[in-house]
Amino acid sequence: MKSNQMLLSAKERKWLPWFGNTGRFSLFWSCYLNKNTYPNIEKTFENIASTRVKLLNTWVNTQWSQLDVLLEIISTTFPIIEQETLEERLNIVPDVSEYFVIDAQGQVLKSTFQSRIQKTDLSPKAVAAGLLAPFIHGPYIDQNTLTIGASSSKFHDAVTLMFYLPIKQNGISVGAVCARIPNDVIGDLIQREAGHIYKESGDNYLFMVKSEFDPSILPEPLCLVPALKTIPSAMVKT
């Protein structure tokens, strides 16, 4: 199917291979027979994508608002941080597996996973970005996420989303409040919203086409998401 209405990039229009069971040659006849249904299919998938983008944006904004609460409390006493402050927020926000605070060198000052205190195991490039402005790093593999354990998703591995919110004093960044979220939480979020629209299509995936922030992250499926082709900008700062 070659859509002229859906907001597809040049790469998205060319991703389908020529050969194979789902290649262009194999699907040509099916597309030809169903060419009159293009407008309905285009509208359906654009609406699905729009709904999922709104859902993801709402979820991301919720995570930022919870970090804002922590920032307001912690910034007044930094670098002194009450452990109970982090623990209380962790109990309130089910999707987060770890809240922690770092200094300007990326060292963990306090964490709800206490064995990480005084560790400097974060990406220096991500820390630098997170000290400048609110920043989401990932999805990327972090074995700490696997060790800490699942949050709200029953599926769990080492793939991670990391939120950074800078702590500033007199206009200078002195540290950051951070939230670790297992990437499977995103998959669950979309799956709860709706199931498959076209059952014969099987499972659909959200792909990272190109990692601008960290080129070492290869293009691959990030999480299981039915019929989503557009990602909020906040989710691709990787």
XYZ file of C-alpha atoms in Angstrom:
238
model
C 0.000 0.000 0.000
C 1.389 3.397 -0.991
C -0.517 6.051 0.890
C -0.532 9.658 -0.260
C -2.539 10.858 2.743
C -0.812 9.276 5.746
C 2.077 11.284 7.193
C 4.822 8.857 6.201
C 8.469 9.840 5.880
C 10.584 8.866 2.881
C 12.151 6.064 4.930
C 8.752 4.775 6.035
C 7.587 4.637 2.412
C 10.605 2.547 1.400
C 10.955 0.127 4.313
C 8.995 -2.777 2.744
C 11.302 -5.282 0.967
C 10.648 -6.368 -2.616
C 10.742 -10.111 -1.935
C 9.382 -12.502 0.702
C 5.900 -13.446 1.936
C 5.209 -9.857 2.990
C 7.286 -8.177 0.270
C 6.040 -5.760 -2.363
C 5.618 -8.407 -5.062
C 3.576 -10.692 -2.788
C 1.323 -7.886 -1.551
C 0.842 -6.160 -4.902
C -2.285 -8.110 -5.910
C -3.907 -7.715 -2.487
C -3.310 -3.964 -2.549
C -4.631 -3.714 -6.095
C -7.868 -5.530 -5.239
C -8.394 -3.330 -2.185
C -7.363 0.004 -3.674
C -10.883 1.407 -3.243
C -10.618 0.992 0.520
C -7.502 3.204 0.796
C -9.332 6.284 2.138
C -10.971 4.312 4.962
C -7.728 2.545 5.891
C -5.776 5.796 5.853
C -8.304 7.519 8.092
C -8.420 4.567 10.485
C -4.662 4.387 10.980
C -4.210 8.159 11.240
C -6.842 8.253 13.998
C -5.226 5.317 15.785
C -1.819 6.977 15.627
C -3.204 10.288 16.872
C -4.881 8.608 19.842
C -1.725 6.799 20.836
C 0.424 9.909 20.536
C -1.952 11.757 22.874
C -1.832 8.826 25.286
C 1.953 8.758 25.352
C 2.221 12.540 25.725
C -0.187 12.448 28.664
C 1.835 9.681 30.292
C 5.141 11.526 29.793
C 3.700 14.745 31.208
C 2.519 12.819 34.272
C 6.058 11.570 34.912
C 7.421 15.119 34.590
C 4.815 16.463 37.011
C 5.850 13.898 39.635
C 9.500 14.882 39.182
C 8.492 18.530 39.527
C 7.073 17.726 42.968
C 10.348 16.097 43.992
C 12.379 18.964 42.568
C 10.436 21.530 44.565
C 11.125 19.643 47.801
C 14.735 18.627 47.161
C 16.038 21.872 45.665
C 15.452 23.759 48.928
C 17.836 21.512 50.924
C 20.198 20.171 48.226
C 22.727 18.566 48.621
C 21.036 17.299 51.788
C 18.281 14.898 50.712
C 15.828 13.054 52.928
C 15.529 9.379 51.970
C 11.872 9.394 52.971
C 11.117 12.017 50.320
C 12.185 9.667 47.520
C 10.544 6.628 49.094
C 7.229 8.425 49.485
C 7.171 9.475 45.824
C 8.095 5.942 44.695
C 5.111 4.552 46.585
C 2.829 7.063 44.864
C 3.999 6.545 41.255
C 3.553 2.898 40.175
C 5.449 3.091 36.862
C 8.764 4.188 38.374
C 11.182 1.541 39.680
C 13.738 3.990 41.111
C 13.899 7.640 42.076
C 17.336 9.064 42.731
C 19.321 12.304 42.875
C 22.728 12.940 41.293
C 25.292 15.695 41.659
C 26.875 17.618 38.770
C 29.394 14.797 38.217
C 26.679 12.172 37.883
C 27.306 10.526 41.250
C 24.195 9.148 42.949
C 23.652 11.012 46.234
C 20.408 9.338 47.278
C 18.328 6.554 45.764
C 15.330 4.412 46.570
C 17.606 1.480 45.576
C 20.217 2.159 48.210
C 23.008 -0.004 46.796
C 23.339 2.560 43.991
C 24.214 5.406 46.348
C 27.655 6.879 45.489
C 27.688 5.035 42.140
C 28.625 6.842 38.907
C 27.187 4.346 36.442
C 25.129 6.651 34.225
C 25.983 7.712 30.678
C 28.152 10.867 30.996
C 26.565 12.252 27.831
C 23.060 11.697 29.217
C 24.028 13.267 32.547
C 25.390 16.331 30.741
C 22.135 16.690 28.800
C 20.050 16.150 31.937
C 21.918 18.887 33.789
C 21.044 21.403 31.079
C 17.309 20.776 30.667
C 14.576 18.175 31.243
C 15.740 15.133 29.307
C 14.625 11.552 28.565
C 17.351 9.038 27.765
C 16.354 5.789 26.108
C 15.169 3.263 25.574
C 18.577 1.711 26.278
C 19.857 -1.377 28.093
C 20.808 -0.879 31.748
C 21.404 -3.961 33.893
C 20.492 -1.943 36.997
C 16.911 -1.877 35.730
C 16.873 -5.682 35.579
C 18.406 -5.935 39.062
C 16.036 -3.424 40.678
C 13.011 -5.286 39.322
C 9.696 -4.531 37.693
C 7.427 -1.626 38.537
C 3.888 -1.716 37.119
C 4.483 -4.181 34.249
C 4.521 -7.959 34.663
C 6.963 -8.105 31.741
C 10.458 -7.002 32.632
C 13.966 -6.810 31.207
C 16.920 -4.415 31.214
C 15.518 -1.916 28.679
C 15.194 1.473 30.346
C 13.764 4.967 30.083
C 15.577 7.517 32.260
C 14.121 10.928 33.124
C 16.439 13.775 34.188
C 15.241 17.062 35.717
C 18.018 19.531 36.593
C 18.431 21.081 40.036
C 19.545 24.693 39.712
C 20.881 27.093 42.325
C 21.453 30.712 41.311
C 20.955 29.679 37.691
C 23.652 26.985 37.811
C 22.891 23.259 37.515
C 24.193 21.471 40.598
C 22.532 18.100 40.072
C 19.401 16.390 38.840
C 16.364 14.513 40.084
C 15.983 11.277 38.124
C 13.372 8.587 37.529
C 14.046 5.107 36.168
C 11.157 3.456 34.305
C 11.276 -0.025 32.740
C 10.464 0.224 29.037
C 7.824 -2.517 29.236
C 5.617 -0.004 31.043
C 5.157 1.766 27.678
C 4.110 -1.466 25.983
C 1.521 -2.135 28.683
C 0.226 1.415 28.389
C -0.550 1.014 24.689
C -1.913 -2.520 25.034
C -4.399 -1.373 27.663
C -5.627 1.368 25.337
C -6.700 -0.974 22.518
C -6.062 -4.308 20.852
C -5.366 -5.186 17.266
C -7.418 -3.416 14.622
C -6.560 -5.866 11.851
C -6.193 -9.296 13.473
C -4.517 -10.859 10.460
C -1.654 -8.360 10.680
C -0.208 -10.015 13.782
C 1.909 -8.078 16.261
C 2.970 -4.530 15.421
C 5.979 -2.716 16.844
C 7.116 0.780 17.625
C 10.523 1.233 15.976
C 13.347 3.624 16.601
C 14.303 4.605 13.051
C 17.413 6.548 14.006
C 19.019 7.352 17.332
C 20.252 10.947 17.177
C 21.510 11.252 20.750
C 23.308 7.901 20.967
C 24.253 6.446 17.557
C 25.399 3.211 19.244
C 21.731 2.312 19.810
C 20.726 0.292 16.752
C 17.322 0.686 15.045
C 15.144 -2.027 16.583
C 11.730 -2.582 18.215
C 11.366 -0.568 21.402
C 8.157 -2.082 22.697
C 5.043 -3.885 21.536
C 2.522 -1.322 20.345
C -0.435 -2.021 18.043
C -0.679 0.282 15.030
C 1.416 3.206 16.257
C 3.651 4.895 13.690
C 4.246 8.304 15.281
C 6.250 8.929 18.460
C 6.013 12.059 20.628
C 9.207 14.102 20.376
C 9.827 13.603 24.101
C 10.135 9.882 23.524
C 12.867 9.989 20.906
C 15.530 12.125 22.561
C 17.897 9.187 22.641
